Amino acid sequence: VALIDWYWSLPSVSEGVVLGPGPNTKSYYSWYKTYDQLSQWGPRIQNGTFKRYNELGVTIQNDLVWPEVGTIGLGLSNTDHAFVRPFLGNALDKARNSNAECDGSSCWNMKWLRKVFRERLG
């Protein structure tokens, strides 16, 4: 079953919101509802009323890989995230090459990403 078929089979997906996959979790499938939620995250993180933990997409990560901090990078405090982010960006984003013909093995760009998304979700 294609991933998109699985999403559409979820109860209430046509309304744009479903419960899960984790405890006390809602998943948003409407662009507008997702935008509304995500646009609130920055201010809420800054004022301490929202915290990211180990959720990444629909996957809940364990903390075995990060025993010192107990969370993926998105769950770090603002201060720690601001310190770590440039190192991760430099290490992980060196493969971006806007002008190359990429297949994902040695580089990536928007043209390649669009092709992959069309193949997997189209």
PDB file of C-alpha atoms in Angstrom:
ATOM      1  CA  VAL A   1       0.000   0.000   0.000  1.00  0.00           C
ATOM      2  CA  ALA A   2       1.343   3.398  -0.920  1.00  0.00           C
ATOM      3  CA  LEU A   3       2.045   5.733   1.973  1.00  0.00           C
ATOM      4  CA  ILE A   4      -0.531   8.224   0.719  1.00  0.00           C
ATOM      5  CA  ASP A   5      -3.195   5.470   0.714  1.00  0.00           C
ATOM      6  CA  TRP A   6      -2.382   4.687   4.342  1.00  0.00           C
ATOM      7  CA  TYR A   7      -2.796   8.327   5.344  1.00  0.00           C
ATOM      8  CA  TRP A   8      -6.130   8.658   3.542  1.00  0.00           C
ATOM      9  CA  SER A   9      -7.410   5.506   5.250  1.00  0.00           C
ATOM     10  CA  LEU A  10      -7.063   7.102   8.687  1.00  0.00           C
ATOM     11  CA  PRO A  11     -10.306   8.122  10.404  1.00  0.00           C
ATOM     12  CA  SER A  12     -10.980  11.873  10.203  1.00  0.00           C
ATOM     13  CA  VAL A  13      -8.100  12.511   7.778  1.00  0.00           C
ATOM     14  CA  SER A  14     -10.513  14.348   5.478  1.00  0.00           C
ATOM     15  CA  GLU A  15     -11.024  16.831   8.338  1.00  0.00           C
ATOM     16  CA  GLY A  16      -7.269  17.412   8.443  1.00  0.00           C
ATOM     17  CA  VAL A  17      -6.594  16.153  11.982  1.00  0.00           C
ATOM     18  CA  VAL A  18      -6.183  12.631  13.387  1.00  0.00           C
ATOM     19  CA  LEU A  19      -5.194  11.371  16.826  1.00  0.00           C
ATOM     20  CA  GLY A  20      -1.742   9.810  17.146  1.00  0.00           C
ATOM     21  CA  PRO A  21       0.641   8.310  16.404  1.00  0.00           C
ATOM     22  CA  GLY A  22       1.897   8.880  19.944  1.00  0.00           C
ATOM     23  CA  PRO A  23       0.210   9.528  23.251  1.00  0.00           C
ATOM     24  CA  ASN A  24      -1.376  12.961  23.631  1.00  0.00           C
ATOM     25  CA  THR A  25      -0.615  13.613  19.941  1.00  0.00           C
ATOM     26  CA  LYS A  26      -2.560  15.024  17.013  1.00  0.00           C
ATOM     27  CA  SER A  27      -1.374  14.744  13.416  1.00  0.00           C
ATOM     28  CA  TYR A  28      -2.349  17.513  11.021  1.00  0.00           C
ATOM     29  CA  TYR A  29      -2.938  16.693   7.346  1.00  0.00           C
ATOM     30  CA  SER A  30      -4.384  19.987   6.218  1.00  0.00           C
ATOM     31  CA  TRP A  31      -1.859  22.519   4.920  1.00  0.00           C
ATOM     32  CA  TYR A  32      -3.706  25.376   6.621  1.00  0.00           C
ATOM     33  CA  LYS A  33      -4.080  23.598   9.966  1.00  0.00           C
ATOM     34  CA  THR A  34      -0.433  22.523   9.842  1.00  0.00           C
ATOM     35  CA  TYR A  35       0.685  26.066   9.002  1.00  0.00           C
ATOM     36  CA  ASP A  36      -1.395  27.423  11.864  1.00  0.00           C
ATOM     37  CA  GLN A  37       0.169  24.960  14.317  1.00  0.00           C
ATOM     38  CA  LEU A  38       3.774  25.348  13.129  1.00  0.00           C
ATOM     39  CA  SER A  39       3.596  29.147  13.070  1.00  0.00           C
ATOM     40  CA  GLN A  40       2.866  29.050  16.816  1.00  0.00           C
ATOM     41  CA  TRP A  41       5.863  26.862  17.699  1.00  0.00           C
ATOM     42  CA  GLY A  42       8.625  29.491  17.579  1.00  0.00           C
ATOM     43  CA  PRO A  43       6.954  31.978  19.917  1.00  0.00           C
ATOM     44  CA  ARG A  44       5.760  29.204  22.239  1.00  0.00           C
ATOM     45  CA  ILE A  45       9.229  27.643  22.429  1.00  0.00           C
ATOM     46  CA  GLN A  46      10.711  31.057  23.202  1.00  0.00           C
ATOM     47  CA  ASN A  47       8.238  31.814  25.987  1.00  0.00           C
ATOM     48  CA  GLY A  48       8.571  28.320  27.488  1.00  0.00           C
ATOM     49  CA  THR A  49       5.022  27.067  26.840  1.00  0.00           C
ATOM     50  CA  PHE A  50       6.041  24.451  24.250  1.00  0.00           C
ATOM     51  CA  LYS A  51       8.871  21.926  24.111  1.00  0.00           C
ATOM     52  CA  ARG A  52       9.915  19.570  21.354  1.00  0.00           C
ATOM     53  CA  TYR A  53      10.866  16.105  22.520  1.00  0.00           C
ATOM     54  CA  ASN A  54      11.862  13.101  20.446  1.00  0.00           C
ATOM     55  CA  GLU A  55       9.145  13.275  17.820  1.00  0.00           C
ATOM     56  CA  LEU A  56      10.387  13.546  14.261  1.00  0.00           C
ATOM     57  CA  GLY A  57       7.562  13.396  11.748  1.00  0.00           C
ATOM     58  CA  VAL A  58       5.461  10.385  12.718  1.00  0.00           C
ATOM     59  CA  THR A  59       8.416   8.689  14.398  1.00  0.00           C
ATOM     60  CA  ILE A  60       9.057   8.831  18.121  1.00  0.00           C
ATOM     61  CA  GLN A  61      12.801   8.410  18.707  1.00  0.00           C
ATOM     62  CA  ASN A  62      14.248   6.819  21.827  1.00  0.00           C
ATOM     63  CA  ASP A  63      17.118   8.474  23.680  1.00  0.00           C
ATOM     64  CA  LEU A  64      19.698   5.672  23.334  1.00  0.00           C
ATOM     65  CA  VAL A  65      21.692   7.524  20.692  1.00  0.00           C
ATOM     66  CA  TRP A  66      21.797  10.703  22.792  1.00  0.00           C
ATOM     67  CA  PRO A  67      22.318   9.477  26.369  1.00  0.00           C
ATOM     68  CA  GLU A  68      24.049  12.687  27.465  1.00  0.00           C
ATOM     69  CA  VAL A  69      21.128  14.944  26.538  1.00  0.00           C
ATOM     70  CA  GLY A  70      18.220  12.473  26.253  1.00  0.00           C
ATOM     71  CA  THR A  71      16.739  13.992  23.111  1.00  0.00           C
ATOM     72  CA  ILE A  72      17.263  14.559  19.412  1.00  0.00           C
ATOM     73  CA  GLY A  73      18.588  17.992  18.470  1.00  0.00           C
ATOM     74  CA  LEU A  74      15.092  19.421  18.074  1.00  0.00           C
ATOM     75  CA  GLY A  75      14.417  18.790  21.751  1.00  0.00           C
ATOM     76  CA  LEU A  76      17.396  20.752  23.030  1.00  0.00           C
ATOM     77  CA  SER A  77      16.945  23.994  24.917  1.00  0.00           C
ATOM     78  CA  ASN A  78      17.021  27.149  22.798  1.00  0.00           C
ATOM     79  CA  THR A  79      20.548  27.944  24.012  1.00  0.00           C
ATOM     80  CA  ASP A  80      21.898  24.462  23.272  1.00  0.00           C
ATOM     81  CA  HIS A  81      20.089  24.265  19.926  1.00  0.00           C
ATOM     82  CA  ALA A  82      21.517  27.651  18.877  1.00  0.00           C
ATOM     83  CA  PHE A  83      24.997  26.399  19.728  1.00  0.00           C
ATOM     84  CA  VAL A  84      24.673  23.022  17.946  1.00  0.00           C
ATOM     85  CA  ARG A  85      22.703  24.101  14.846  1.00  0.00           C
ATOM     86  CA  PRO A  86      25.598  25.674  12.899  1.00  0.00           C
ATOM     87  CA  PHE A  87      27.722  22.550  13.378  1.00  0.00           C
ATOM     88  CA  LEU A  88      24.912  20.284  12.165  1.00  0.00           C
ATOM     89  CA  GLY A  89      24.133  22.584   9.261  1.00  0.00           C
ATOM     90  CA  ASN A  90      27.735  22.621   8.098  1.00  0.00           C
ATOM     91  CA  ALA A  91      28.137  18.874   8.511  1.00  0.00           C
ATOM     92  CA  LEU A  92      24.828  17.801   6.989  1.00  0.00           C
ATOM     93  CA  ASP A  93      24.195  20.395   4.322  1.00  0.00           C
ATOM     94  CA  LYS A  94      27.464  20.227   2.400  1.00  0.00           C
ATOM     95  CA  ALA A  95      25.827  17.880  -0.125  1.00  0.00           C
ATOM     96  CA  ARG A  96      23.422  20.530  -1.433  1.00  0.00           C
ATOM     97  CA  ASN A  97      24.297  21.375  -5.011  1.00  0.00           C
ATOM     98  CA  SER A  98      21.729  23.465  -6.854  1.00  0.00           C
ATOM     99  CA  ASN A  99      23.368  23.158 -10.268  1.00  0.00           C
ATOM    100  CA  ALA A 100      24.262  19.438 -10.376  1.00  0.00           C
ATOM    101  CA  GLU A 101      22.360  16.422 -11.651  1.00  0.00           C
ATOM    102  CA  CYS A 102      21.777  14.676  -8.314  1.00  0.00           C
ATOM    103  CA  ASP A 103      20.538  11.204  -7.476  1.00  0.00           C
ATOM    104  CA  GLY A 104      20.648  11.593  -3.690  1.00  0.00           C
ATOM    105  CA  SER A 105      23.769   9.510  -3.197  1.00  0.00           C
ATOM    106  CA  SER A 106      26.310  12.312  -3.350  1.00  0.00           C
ATOM    107  CA  CYS A 107      24.229  15.468  -3.569  1.00  0.00           C
ATOM    108  CA  TRP A 108      20.687  16.823  -3.364  1.00  0.00           C
ATOM    109  CA  ASN A 109      18.776  19.822  -4.697  1.00  0.00           C
ATOM    110  CA  MET A 110      15.184  20.961  -5.179  1.00  0.00           C
ATOM    111  CA  LYS A 111      14.904  19.318  -8.605  1.00  0.00           C
ATOM    112  CA  TRP A 112      15.908  15.952  -7.133  1.00  0.00           C
ATOM    113  CA  LEU A 113      13.634  16.379  -4.080  1.00  0.00           C
ATOM    114  CA  ARG A 114      10.634  17.166  -6.290  1.00  0.00           C
ATOM    115  CA  LYS A 115      11.332  14.051  -8.375  1.00  0.00           C
ATOM    116  CA  VAL A 116      11.547  11.854  -5.280  1.00  0.00           C
ATOM    117  CA  PHE A 117       8.336  13.288  -3.793  1.00  0.00           C
ATOM    118  CA  ARG A 118       6.470  12.829  -7.089  1.00  0.00           C
ATOM    119  CA  GLU A 119       7.619   9.193  -7.291  1.00  0.00           C
ATOM    120  CA  ARG A 120       6.793   8.367  -3.655  1.00  0.00           C
ATOM    121  CA  LEU A 121       3.687  10.437  -3.044  1.00  0.00           C
ATOM    122  CA  GLY A 122       2.240  11.016  -6.507  1.00  0.00           C
TER     123      GLY A 122
END
